[in-house]
Each structure stands twice: as structure tokens, then as C-alpha cells.
Amino acid sequence: MGPGAVADFARAPFVVIWEVTRACALSCVHCRADAIPYRDRRELTTDESKRLIDQVRAFATTPPIFVLTGGDPIRRPDLAELVRHAAGVGLTVALTPSGTAAATPARLAELKDAGLSRVAISLDGPTPETHDAFRRVRGSYAWTMRIVETTIALGLPLQINSTISRMTLPHLVEMARLVSSLPVTLWALFFLIQTGRGVSLEQVTTTECERVLDYLYDLSQTSPFGIKTTEAPHYQRVVWQRDRLRQAQGLRRPSVERSRQLRAPRGVTDGNGFVFIDHVGAICPSGFLPVPCGNVRTESLVDVYRNHELFLLLRTPDALIGKCGRCAFRAICGGSRSRAYAATRSVMAPDPLCAYEPARAPEPLVAPA
């Protein structure tokens, strides 16, 4: 499924995220999971987990990317067995370990041997002081950098995840310098959703958000790594607008291949190319939109994704209300449904973080490229 193939997302997601456990030694200020220090007895068993993996593989001839997250997925003692099973059925398996002492070089090497394809690690400050303040555990920065070094040494693709909030915004440029100094494949920026522990954090303003998106576009023109945003789909609008501005100025537009490298496929949003399974098996449109639509213990993941009324609604841009419903970019953006829900309890309400103001009448639709 290629970039822009929005229609395909009615049949299969681009990515499946599974929260293998909610246990985590960190106490991050933004945690959507409100993670706990111990494992929940209701977690999927090893056999249930393998059945979930088989359901993920059943989605399509070209299967979704399968991301193991938490909490801290390293806390699952059967993690290598699950990675081996997922890789064995043909899934591309990514891992998002927490920056703790548990992610030892030996454990990561074991997971690579089992078939792990990629490591994504969160880095939310360019210094020990800034990162550890965000993660609320002293030493997390050092552990995170050890994971980075181990991932590089193992030859695994490295993704850096960073949160955008008022707390982290002052360090964005310095963070970009740090990420640029590493052999990173992708820099993924997560724009805060005020859910879980994140309700106590302050979001950036709409103006600040727009400036960040413009900065990321400028960075993307020269960076050796890809850039993508999570819960800021209006980056796709900024890319569309800036690409055409460059063309109007007679500047060279990035090649199609490079353009695709720099961002996720257009249209991947909550429930639309994206599905999340929590630690007890609940199926949700995303981890930031924790509305259970079924449970993998009793229902088919494929059927819920394809046919549940909430997933169908989230894949209907013409059902958006307010300015998102009038916006020409609703098919390539659509706004963050998680942020709309967190702010209004309506999944189709306007994204309060978007600065773009469409006309009062519905604008002609900009189709995915």
C-alpha cells in the first residue's frame, strides 16, 4: 500500500500498534497510558498474543507494520517469543522500549535474533536535565542513549520519537541538532494529546504549532532522515502548501521518492490506516483515542477495523463538522480526531490545534497525491 492510497485503508491499516503491557519503570508527565510499575494480570497471555499476531497478518497480502509498545514492552518475559512468531508469519516488527536499565544490549540482541526489524526510542530533551525532567526518572537520558548506541551497533534502523508540548518546545532546535548527529532513519514528533497523565501538560498554541510544522518542512528539505508527525495531520497541509509555493517560486520540488521518505502516507490518522490494541485486548482507533470498539479475545480484529461504526465514521472525511468539515484538506489531513475527542468528546469536531481557517462554504477537496 503506497503513500496516498487512502482507499486501501478501508480494508487494512498501514500500522498496527499493540500495547503488550502497561508496566513501566518511568513516570512520564505526558503518558497517555498512565503506566504502572507492575504488570496487569489481565494482559493477553502468550497464546492469546500469538492469535492476535495471526489476526494482524490476516489483514492483507502486504501486511501492516506491527509495533510493540507499552508501558515498557521489555517487561514482557515472552517478548522474544512473540517477536519470533510475528517475524515468522511475515510481519515487520518494530519495538518502542522505555529508556530504562531493562533494555540491556543482551536483551536487544536477543530480540534482533528473534526477528526484530526496527527500534523506536523516545527522546524528549537534548540534555540529561531536560529529558529526565520530562520522564521524571533520573538517569533515563543515559539509558536512552545506551539503547540508541546498542541499536546502531546491532545494525537495526533507529527511529527517534519526541513529544511536542509547551515544556519541550524551547528545546526543539537543539533536539533537531542532536537527532541530526545520529544515524536516524525517522524522526517522529508526537503532538501532545491531553489524555492520561498528559491532561496536566500544556499544549503549544495554534500559532506555535504552525511554526513548528513550517520548521519541520524546512528541516525536511535537507535532513538525511524522514520526518513524520503524530496527532498533527495538518503537517500534510503544510507540505502541500509549501511544495506548491516552492514550485511557484521556481524552486526544485523534492523527488517523489524523497517526498515519500519524509512522511507517513497521507491519510493515516486515528482509525484510518491506524489501529491500536491495548494491554487487555481492547481494539481502539488509536492509543490517544481510547474508545473500545471490541476486544481481540472475543472479536476479529480485521472485522472490527473494517466494519465497526466508529472506524467507518473516522474514514468518512465528509462527516467532519465545523471548520474541518469545510476544509479542502480534509482528505489528506482531517485533523486529529484524538485531540478533538479529548477537547469536546466528539470524534468529528474540529481539531483545536489547527491554525488554518477555511472558507465559510465547503472548499473544493484537495485529493491525496
mmCIF file of C-alpha atoms in Angstrom:
data_model
loop_
_atom_site.group_PDB
_atom_site.id
_atom_site.type_symbol
_atom_site.label_atom_id
_atom_site.label_comp_id
_atom_site.label_asym_id
_atom_site.label_seq_id
_atom_site.Cartn_x
_atom_site.Cartn_y
_atom_site.Cartn_z
ATOM 1 C CA MET A 1 0.000 0.000 0.000
ATOM 2 C CA GLY A 2 1.676 3.166 -1.201
ATOM 3 C CA PRO A 3 1.582 6.734 0.063
ATOM 4 C CA GLY A 4 -1.715 8.362 -0.696
ATOM 5 C CA ALA A 5 -3.574 5.064 -1.101
ATOM 6 C CA VAL A 6 -6.278 6.222 1.268
ATOM 7 C CA ALA A 7 -8.934 3.881 -0.155
ATOM 8 C CA ASP A 8 -6.834 0.876 0.844
ATOM 9 C CA PHE A 9 -7.253 1.857 4.484
ATOM 10 C CA ALA A 10 -10.854 0.707 4.380
ATOM 11 C CA ARG A 11 -9.513 -2.847 4.113
ATOM 12 C CA ALA A 12 -6.264 -2.792 6.064
ATOM 13 C CA PRO A 13 -4.328 -0.372 8.261
ATOM 14 C CA PHE A 14 -0.856 0.886 7.434
ATOM 15 C CA VAL A 15 0.252 0.277 11.028
ATOM 16 C CA VAL A 16 -0.990 -1.787 13.983
ATOM 17 C CA ILE A 17 0.149 -0.736 17.462
ATOM 18 C CA TRP A 18 -0.083 -3.263 20.293
ATOM 19 C CA GLU A 19 0.412 -2.226 23.905
ATOM 20 C CA VAL A 20 1.913 -5.509 25.111
ATOM 21 C CA THR A 21 1.958 -4.353 28.736
ATOM 22 C CA ARG A 22 1.237 -1.213 30.714
ATOM 23 C CA ALA A 23 4.073 -1.889 33.165
ATOM 24 C CA CYS A 24 6.854 0.709 33.083
ATOM 25 C CA ALA A 25 9.520 1.962 35.483
ATOM 26 C CA LEU A 26 9.167 5.537 34.234
ATOM 27 C CA SER A 27 6.558 8.096 35.272
ATOM 28 C CA CYS A 28 6.455 10.347 32.214
ATOM 29 C CA VAL A 29 4.443 13.538 32.504
ATOM 30 C CA HIS A 30 2.699 13.031 29.147
ATOM 31 C CA CYS A 31 1.944 9.279 29.338
ATOM 32 C CA ARG A 32 -1.344 8.511 27.562
ATOM 33 C CA ALA A 33 -1.396 5.064 29.229
ATOM 34 C CA ASP A 34 -0.889 6.362 32.784
ATOM 35 C CA ALA A 35 1.563 3.459 33.037
ATOM 36 C CA ILE A 36 2.018 1.491 36.253
ATOM 37 C CA PRO A 37 5.104 -0.146 37.806
ATOM 38 C CA TYR A 38 3.736 -3.703 37.685
ATOM 39 C CA ARG A 39 2.172 -5.961 35.064
ATOM 40 C CA ASP A 40 -1.603 -6.303 34.876
ATOM 41 C CA ARG A 41 -2.826 -9.873 35.368
ATOM 42 C CA ARG A 42 -5.404 -9.262 32.640
ATOM 43 C CA GLU A 43 -2.744 -8.870 29.935
ATOM 44 C CA LEU A 44 -3.066 -11.125 26.906
ATOM 45 C CA THR A 45 -1.428 -14.486 27.525
ATOM 46 C CA THR A 46 1.297 -15.782 25.237
ATOM 47 C CA ASP A 47 -1.198 -17.918 23.304
ATOM 48 C CA GLU A 48 -3.700 -15.046 23.045
ATOM 49 C CA SER A 49 -0.887 -12.795 21.872
ATOM 50 C CA LYS A 50 0.063 -15.216 19.107
ATOM 51 C CA ARG A 51 -3.557 -15.360 17.971
ATOM 52 C CA LEU A 52 -3.566 -11.551 17.830
ATOM 53 C CA ILE A 53 -0.398 -11.626 15.719
ATOM 54 C CA ASP A 54 -2.055 -14.087 13.332
ATOM 55 C CA GLN A 55 -5.025 -11.711 13.014
ATOM 56 C CA VAL A 56 -2.697 -8.834 12.143
ATOM 57 C CA ARG A 57 -1.099 -10.962 9.431
ATOM 58 C CA ALA A 58 -4.548 -11.793 8.031
ATOM 59 C CA PHE A 59 -5.223 -8.168 7.042
ATOM 60 C CA ALA A 60 -3.588 -8.079 3.633
ATOM 61 C CA THR A 61 -1.129 -9.628 1.227
ATOM 62 C CA THR A 62 1.212 -6.801 2.205
ATOM 63 C CA PRO A 63 0.780 -6.825 5.992
ATOM 64 C CA PRO A 64 0.731 -3.734 8.227
ATOM 65 C CA ILE A 65 3.760 -2.583 10.165
ATOM 66 C CA PHE A 66 3.446 -4.150 13.628
ATOM 67 C CA VAL A 67 4.647 -2.019 16.556
ATOM 68 C CA LEU A 68 5.110 -3.443 20.058
ATOM 69 C CA THR A 69 4.721 -0.688 22.627
ATOM 70 C CA GLY A 70 3.781 -0.167 26.276
ATOM 71 C CA GLY A 71 4.275 0.756 29.039
ATOM 72 C CA ASP A 72 7.611 -0.840 28.505
ATOM 73 C CA PRO A 73 7.374 -3.886 26.226
ATOM 74 C CA ILE A 74 10.719 -5.120 27.556
ATOM 75 C CA ARG A 75 8.825 -6.027 30.741
ATOM 76 C CA ARG A 76 7.132 -8.934 28.922
ATOM 77 C CA PRO A 77 9.246 -12.047 29.635
ATOM 78 C CA ASP A 78 7.879 -13.733 26.490
ATOM 79 C CA LEU A 79 8.720 -10.778 24.233
ATOM 80 C CA ALA A 80 11.359 -12.605 22.163
ATOM 81 C CA GLU A 81 8.941 -15.484 21.597
ATOM 82 C CA LEU A 82 6.284 -13.044 20.379
ATOM 83 C CA VAL A 83 8.728 -11.221 18.094
ATOM 84 C CA ARG A 84 9.830 -14.554 16.653
ATOM 85 C CA HIS A 85 6.224 -15.554 15.983
ATOM 86 C CA ALA A 86 5.406 -12.212 14.349
ATOM 87 C CA ALA A 87 8.504 -12.255 12.161
ATOM 88 C CA GLY A 88 7.816 -15.878 11.308
ATOM 89 C CA VAL A 89 4.405 -15.070 9.831
ATOM 90 C CA GLY A 90 5.884 -12.260 7.762
ATOM 91 C CA LEU A 91 5.300 -9.121 9.836
ATOM 92 C CA THR A 92 7.721 -6.212 10.018
ATOM 93 C CA VAL A 93 8.158 -5.830 13.782
ATOM 94 C CA ALA A 94 9.135 -2.577 15.494
ATOM 95 C CA LEU A 95 9.733 -2.042 19.217
ATOM 96 C CA THR A 96 9.389 1.060 21.402
ATOM 97 C CA PRO A 97 11.292 0.249 24.612
ATOM 98 C CA SER A 98 11.280 2.667 27.518
ATOM 99 C CA GLY A 99 14.539 4.394 28.372
ATOM 100 C CA THR A 100 15.349 2.234 31.377
ATOM 101 C CA ALA A 101 18.068 -0.166 32.505
ATOM 102 C CA ALA A 102 15.865 -3.113 31.443
ATOM 103 C CA ALA A 103 16.683 -2.640 27.748
ATOM 104 C CA THR A 104 20.149 -4.154 28.007
ATOM 105 C CA PRO A 105 22.383 -4.780 24.984
ATOM 106 C CA ALA A 106 21.915 -8.522 25.512
ATOM 107 C CA ARG A 107 18.114 -8.217 25.518
ATOM 108 C CA LEU A 108 18.065 -6.103 22.374
ATOM 109 C CA ALA A 109 20.439 -8.532 20.639
ATOM 110 C CA GLU A 110 18.115 -11.399 21.599
ATOM 111 C CA LEU A 111 15.179 -9.531 20.058
ATOM 112 C CA LYS A 112 17.119 -8.830 16.868
ATOM 113 C CA ASP A 113 17.959 -12.528 16.605
ATOM 114 C CA ALA A 114 14.238 -13.262 17.047
ATOM 115 C CA GLY A 115 13.399 -11.092 14.028
ATOM 116 C CA LEU A 116 13.037 -7.510 15.290
ATOM 117 C CA SER A 117 13.212 -5.074 12.355
ATOM 118 C CA ARG A 118 13.320 -1.616 13.954
ATOM 119 C CA VAL A 119 13.725 0.212 17.275
ATOM 120 C CA ALA A 120 11.933 3.463 18.104
ATOM 121 C CA ILE A 121 13.086 5.203 21.276
ATOM 122 C CA SER A 122 11.665 8.327 22.906
ATOM 123 C CA LEU A 123 13.978 11.281 23.402
ATOM 124 C CA ASP A 124 12.284 14.401 24.738
ATOM 125 C CA GLY A 125 15.183 16.642 25.600
ATOM 126 C CA PRO A 126 18.679 17.283 24.231
ATOM 127 C CA THR A 127 20.322 17.035 27.658
ATOM 128 C CA PRO A 128 20.031 14.731 30.677
ATOM 129 C CA GLU A 129 18.357 17.526 32.627
ATOM 130 C CA THR A 130 15.627 18.274 30.080
ATOM 131 C CA HIS A 131 14.889 14.663 29.130
ATOM 132 C CA ASP A 132 14.901 13.319 32.698
ATOM 133 C CA ALA A 133 12.589 16.130 33.852
ATOM 134 C CA PHE A 134 10.064 15.040 31.217
ATOM 135 C CA ARG A 135 10.441 11.336 32.032
ATOM 136 C CA ARG A 136 10.515 12.026 35.802
ATOM 137 C CA VAL A 137 13.255 9.450 36.406
ATOM 138 C CA ARG A 138 16.871 10.452 36.865
ATOM 139 C CA GLY A 139 19.166 8.504 34.565
ATOM 140 C CA SER A 140 16.608 7.946 31.805
ATOM 141 C CA TYR A 141 18.619 10.028 29.315
ATOM 142 C CA ALA A 142 21.734 7.910 29.864
ATOM 143 C CA TRP A 143 19.738 4.679 29.490
ATOM 144 C CA THR A 144 18.065 6.036 26.371
ATOM 145 C CA MET A 145 21.400 6.896 24.772
ATOM 146 C CA ARG A 146 22.669 3.405 25.634
ATOM 147 C CA ILE A 147 19.681 1.963 23.750
ATOM 148 C CA VAL A 148 20.490 4.282 20.834
ATOM 149 C CA GLU A 149 24.120 3.116 20.785
ATOM 150 C CA THR A 150 23.114 -0.550 21.038
ATOM 151 C CA THR A 151 20.569 -0.211 18.235
ATOM 152 C CA ILE A 152 23.209 1.354 15.990
ATOM 153 C CA ALA A 153 25.753 -1.336 16.891
ATOM 154 C CA LEU A 154 23.229 -4.063 16.074
ATOM 155 C CA GLY A 155 22.591 -2.526 12.673
ATOM 156 C CA LEU A 156 18.878 -2.019 13.319
ATOM 157 C CA PRO A 157 17.067 1.004 11.841
ATOM 158 C CA LEU A 158 16.681 3.672 14.522
ATOM 159 C CA GLN A 159 13.650 5.925 14.966
ATOM 160 C CA ILE A 160 13.577 8.777 17.473
ATOM 161 C CA ASN A 161 10.215 9.784 18.964
ATOM 162 C CA SER A 162 9.849 13.227 20.545
ATOM 163 C CA THR A 163 6.877 14.959 22.150
ATOM 164 C CA ILE A 164 5.857 18.492 21.198
ATOM 165 C CA SER A 165 4.392 20.433 24.139
ATOM 166 C CA ARG A 166 4.987 23.790 25.809
ATOM 167 C CA MET A 167 7.502 22.012 28.060
ATOM 168 C CA THR A 168 9.603 20.658 25.178
ATOM 169 C CA LEU A 169 9.127 23.418 22.585
ATOM 170 C CA PRO A 170 12.064 25.600 23.754
ATOM 171 C CA HIS A 171 14.455 22.722 23.001
ATOM 172 C CA LEU A 172 13.177 21.809 19.520
ATOM 173 C CA VAL A 173 16.073 23.244 17.503
ATOM 174 C CA GLU A 174 18.655 21.724 19.835
ATOM 175 C CA MET A 175 16.793 18.404 19.613
ATOM 176 C CA ALA A 176 16.979 18.595 15.821
ATOM 177 C CA ARG A 177 20.745 19.048 16.056
ATOM 178 C CA LEU A 178 21.035 16.005 18.319
ATOM 179 C CA VAL A 179 18.858 13.851 16.058
ATOM 180 C CA SER A 180 20.875 15.025 13.037
ATOM 181 C CA SER A 181 24.076 13.834 14.722
ATOM 182 C CA LEU A 182 22.743 10.262 14.886
ATOM 183 C CA PRO A 183 22.210 7.723 12.075
ATOM 184 C CA VAL A 184 18.444 8.053 12.420
ATOM 185 C CA THR A 185 16.015 6.672 9.844
ATOM 186 C CA LEU A 186 12.962 8.621 11.037
ATOM 187 C CA TRP A 187 12.213 11.424 13.482
ATOM 188 C CA ALA A 188 8.626 11.077 14.677
ATOM 189 C CA LEU A 189 7.148 14.059 16.509
ATOM 190 C CA PHE A 190 4.145 13.421 18.735
ATOM 191 C CA PHE A 191 1.994 16.492 19.323
ATOM 192 C CA LEU A 192 0.575 16.303 22.846
ATOM 193 C CA ILE A 193 -2.917 14.961 23.411
ATOM 194 C CA GLN A 194 -4.267 15.857 26.834
ATOM 195 C CA THR A 195 -5.232 12.358 27.908
ATOM 196 C CA GLY A 196 -3.837 10.087 30.625
ATOM 197 C CA ARG A 197 -1.141 11.947 32.559
ATOM 198 C CA GLY A 198 -0.960 14.391 29.663
ATOM 199 C CA VAL A 199 -4.003 16.281 30.976
ATOM 200 C CA SER A 200 -1.639 18.189 33.273
ATOM 201 C CA LEU A 201 0.642 19.323 30.435
ATOM 202 C CA GLU A 202 0.110 22.449 28.349
ATOM 203 C CA GLN A 203 -0.219 22.164 24.579
ATOM 204 C CA VAL A 204 1.518 24.521 22.199
ATOM 205 C CA THR A 205 -0.723 27.229 20.761
ATOM 206 C CA THR A 206 -2.093 27.063 17.225
ATOM 207 C CA THR A 207 0.444 29.699 16.152
ATOM 208 C CA GLU A 208 3.310 27.790 17.749
ATOM 209 C CA CYS A 209 2.095 24.576 16.147
ATOM 210 C CA GLU A 210 2.083 26.182 12.703
ATOM 211 C CA ARG A 211 5.612 27.487 13.241
ATOM 212 C CA VAL A 212 6.782 24.014 14.282
ATOM 213 C CA LEU A 213 5.236 22.467 11.166
ATOM 214 C CA ASP A 214 6.918 25.074 8.954
ATOM 215 C CA TYR A 215 10.213 24.414 10.741
ATOM 216 C CA LEU A 216 9.851 20.669 10.160
ATOM 217 C CA TYR A 217 9.150 21.246 6.472
ATOM 218 C CA ASP A 218 12.285 23.375 6.162
ATOM 219 C CA LEU A 219 14.292 20.736 8.022
ATOM 220 C CA SER A 220 12.915 18.001 5.769
ATOM 221 C CA GLN A 221 14.476 19.633 2.707
ATOM 222 C CA THR A 222 18.000 18.817 3.891
ATOM 223 C CA SER A 223 17.716 16.209 6.644
ATOM 224 C CA PRO A 224 19.162 12.735 5.999
ATOM 225 C CA PHE A 225 16.236 11.198 7.889
ATOM 226 C CA GLY A 226 12.495 11.101 7.340
ATOM 227 C CA ILE A 227 10.162 13.293 9.382
ATOM 228 C CA LYS A 228 6.622 12.449 10.387
ATOM 229 C CA THR A 229 4.088 13.853 12.797
ATOM 230 C CA THR A 230 1.620 12.026 15.022
ATOM 231 C CA GLU A 231 -1.616 13.783 16.030
ATOM 232 C CA ALA A 232 -0.696 16.727 13.815
ATOM 233 C CA PRO A 233 -2.014 15.602 10.428
ATOM 234 C CA HIS A 234 -2.130 19.242 9.343
ATOM 235 C CA TYR A 235 1.567 18.769 8.557
ATOM 236 C CA GLN A 236 0.253 17.202 5.347
ATOM 237 C CA ARG A 237 -1.481 20.508 4.549
ATOM 238 C CA VAL A 238 1.718 22.434 5.255
ATOM 239 C CA VAL A 239 3.703 20.086 2.992
ATOM 240 C CA TRP A 240 1.125 20.517 0.211
ATOM 241 C CA GLN A 241 1.122 24.308 0.566
ATOM 242 C CA ARG A 242 4.891 24.678 0.844
ATOM 243 C CA ASP A 243 5.594 22.315 -2.070
ATOM 244 C CA ARG A 244 3.395 24.426 -4.311
ATOM 245 C CA LEU A 245 4.914 27.664 -3.046
ATOM 246 C CA ARG A 246 8.350 26.312 -3.969
ATOM 247 C CA GLN A 247 7.062 25.423 -7.427
ATOM 248 C CA ALA A 248 5.594 28.911 -7.881
ATOM 249 C CA GLN A 249 8.971 30.389 -6.938
ATOM 250 C CA GLY A 250 10.700 28.173 -9.481
ATOM 251 C CA LEU A 251 12.430 26.109 -6.805
ATOM 252 C CA ARG A 252 13.017 22.421 -7.283
ATOM 253 C CA ARG A 253 10.456 20.215 -5.597
ATOM 254 C CA PRO A 254 11.832 17.143 -3.802
ATOM 255 C CA SER A 255 11.656 13.987 -5.877
ATOM 256 C CA VAL A 256 8.598 11.789 -5.388
ATOM 257 C CA GLU A 257 10.752 9.121 -3.744
ATOM 258 C CA ARG A 258 12.315 11.594 -1.293
ATOM 259 C CA SER A 259 8.930 13.194 -0.644
ATOM 260 C CA ARG A 260 7.535 9.802 0.317
ATOM 261 C CA GLN A 261 10.511 9.114 2.552
ATOM 262 C CA LEU A 262 9.890 12.267 4.557
ATOM 263 C CA ARG A 263 6.455 11.483 5.888
ATOM 264 C CA ALA A 264 3.900 8.780 6.539
ATOM 265 C CA PRO A 265 1.355 8.024 3.822
ATOM 266 C CA ARG A 266 -1.217 10.776 3.511
ATOM 267 C CA GLY A 267 -4.465 9.964 5.256
ATOM 268 C CA VAL A 268 -3.012 7.824 8.083
ATOM 269 C CA THR A 269 -4.902 9.003 11.155
ATOM 270 C CA ASP A 270 -6.836 7.536 14.077
ATOM 271 C CA GLY A 271 -8.840 4.572 12.784
ATOM 272 C CA ASN A 272 -7.886 5.391 9.205
ATOM 273 C CA GLY A 273 -4.796 3.363 8.376
ATOM 274 C CA PHE A 274 -4.132 3.021 12.093
ATOM 275 C CA VAL A 275 -5.437 0.712 14.815
ATOM 276 C CA PHE A 276 -4.420 0.207 18.452
ATOM 277 C CA ILE A 277 -4.840 -2.796 20.753
ATOM 278 C CA ASP A 278 -4.353 -2.177 24.464
ATOM 279 C CA HIS A 279 -2.786 -4.486 27.049
ATOM 280 C CA VAL A 280 -6.063 -6.288 27.792
ATOM 281 C CA GLY A 281 -7.042 -6.692 24.133
ATOM 282 C CA ALA A 282 -9.372 -3.716 23.615
ATOM 283 C CA ILE A 283 -9.416 -2.501 19.998
ATOM 284 C CA CYS A 284 -9.298 1.307 19.673
ATOM 285 C CA PRO A 285 -8.801 3.735 16.769
ATOM 286 C CA SER A 286 -5.581 4.885 18.469
ATOM 287 C CA GLY A 287 -3.913 4.914 21.862
ATOM 288 C CA PHE A 288 -4.824 8.588 22.142
ATOM 289 C CA LEU A 289 -8.463 7.851 21.264
ATOM 290 C CA PRO A 290 -9.206 5.189 23.894
ATOM 291 C CA VAL A 291 -12.730 4.282 22.785
ATOM 292 C CA PRO A 292 -13.016 0.462 22.831
ATOM 293 C CA CYS A 293 -14.722 -0.924 19.727
ATOM 294 C CA GLY A 294 -14.233 -4.592 20.529
ATOM 295 C CA ASN A 295 -11.727 -6.992 22.053
ATOM 296 C CA VAL A 296 -9.382 -9.381 20.279
ATOM 297 C CA ARG A 297 -10.225 -12.061 22.841
ATOM 298 C CA THR A 298 -13.768 -12.317 21.541
ATOM 299 C CA GLU A 299 -13.885 -10.495 18.194
ATOM 300 C CA SER A 300 -11.981 -10.391 14.934
ATOM 301 C CA LEU A 301 -9.524 -7.506 14.708
ATOM 302 C CA VAL A 302 -9.983 -7.476 10.933
ATOM 303 C CA ASP A 303 -13.777 -7.303 11.219
ATOM 304 C CA VAL A 304 -13.724 -4.544 13.854
ATOM 305 C CA TYR A 305 -11.297 -2.432 11.831
ATOM 306 C CA ARG A 306 -13.248 -2.847 8.597
ATOM 307 C CA ASN A 307 -16.819 -2.686 9.857
ATOM 308 C CA HIS A 308 -17.208 -1.068 13.290
ATOM 309 C CA GLU A 309 -19.286 2.101 13.066
ATOM 310 C CA LEU A 310 -16.644 4.285 14.737
ATOM 311 C CA PHE A 311 -13.898 3.141 12.372
ATOM 312 C CA LEU A 312 -16.216 3.688 9.401
ATOM 313 C CA LEU A 313 -17.054 7.184 10.667
ATOM 314 C CA LEU A 314 -13.382 8.063 11.129
ATOM 315 C CA ARG A 315 -12.774 7.097 7.499
ATOM 316 C CA THR A 316 -15.522 9.453 6.266
ATOM 317 C CA PRO A 317 -13.987 12.933 5.920
ATOM 318 C CA ASP A 318 -17.282 14.398 4.705
ATOM 319 C CA ALA A 319 -18.758 13.583 8.143
ATOM 320 C CA LEU A 320 -16.392 16.031 9.848
ATOM 321 C CA ILE A 321 -18.107 19.042 11.404
ATOM 322 C CA GLY A 322 -17.132 22.676 11.853
ATOM 323 C CA LYS A 323 -14.127 24.025 10.021
ATOM 324 C CA CYS A 324 -12.630 20.546 9.493
ATOM 325 C CA GLY A 325 -15.770 19.608 7.552
ATOM 326 C CA ARG A 326 -15.392 22.655 5.269
ATOM 327 C CA CYS A 327 -11.656 22.315 4.786
ATOM 328 C CA ALA A 328 -10.219 21.487 1.370
ATOM 329 C CA PHE A 329 -7.563 19.365 3.079
ATOM 330 C CA ARG A 330 -9.948 17.078 4.946
ATOM 331 C CA ALA A 331 -8.953 14.035 2.848
ATOM 332 C CA ILE A 332 -5.193 14.430 3.378
ATOM 333 C CA CYS A 333 -5.451 15.817 6.915
ATOM 334 C CA GLY A 334 -8.819 15.640 8.624
ATOM 335 C CA GLY A 335 -7.414 16.992 11.879
ATOM 336 C CA SER A 336 -6.520 14.990 14.964
ATOM 337 C CA ARG A 337 -9.609 13.036 15.947
ATOM 338 C CA SER A 338 -7.940 12.205 19.269
ATOM 339 C CA ARG A 339 -7.447 15.870 20.132
ATOM 340 C CA ALA A 340 -10.989 16.730 19.067
ATOM 341 C CA TYR A 341 -12.311 13.949 21.301
ATOM 342 C CA ALA A 342 -10.119 14.962 24.256
ATOM 343 C CA ALA A 343 -11.351 18.556 23.961
ATOM 344 C CA THR A 344 -15.044 18.040 23.132
ATOM 345 C CA ARG A 345 -15.898 14.320 23.448
ATOM 346 C CA SER A 346 -16.872 14.439 19.769
ATOM 347 C CA VAL A 347 -14.611 12.479 17.420
ATOM 348 C CA MET A 348 -15.692 14.573 14.413
ATOM 349 C CA ALA A 349 -15.286 18.047 15.933
ATOM 350 C CA PRO A 350 -12.632 20.474 14.667
ATOM 351 C CA ASP A 351 -9.037 19.957 15.790
ATOM 352 C CA PRO A 352 -8.431 22.844 18.227
ATOM 353 C CA LEU A 353 -4.701 22.914 17.408
ATOM 354 C CA CYS A 354 -5.110 23.768 13.711
ATOM 355 C CA ALA A 355 -4.449 27.373 12.681
ATOM 356 C CA TYR A 356 -5.881 27.060 9.171
ATOM 357 C CA GLU A 357 -9.204 28.815 8.596
ATOM 358 C CA PRO A 358 -11.135 27.550 5.568
ATOM 359 C CA ALA A 359 -13.857 29.498 3.810
ATOM 360 C CA ARG A 360 -17.365 29.538 5.289
ATOM 361 C CA ALA A 361 -18.610 27.357 2.433
ATOM 362 C CA PRO A 362 -17.025 23.934 1.888
ATOM 363 C CA GLU A 363 -13.831 24.283 -0.142
ATOM 364 C CA PRO A 364 -13.047 22.120 -3.202
ATOM 365 C CA LEU A 365 -11.398 18.944 -1.969
ATOM 366 C CA VAL A 366 -7.630 18.549 -2.262
ATOM 367 C CA ALA A 367 -7.123 14.884 -3.133
ATOM 368 C CA PRO A 368 -4.190 12.822 -1.847
ATOM 369 C CA ALA A 369 -1.188 12.904 -4.170
#
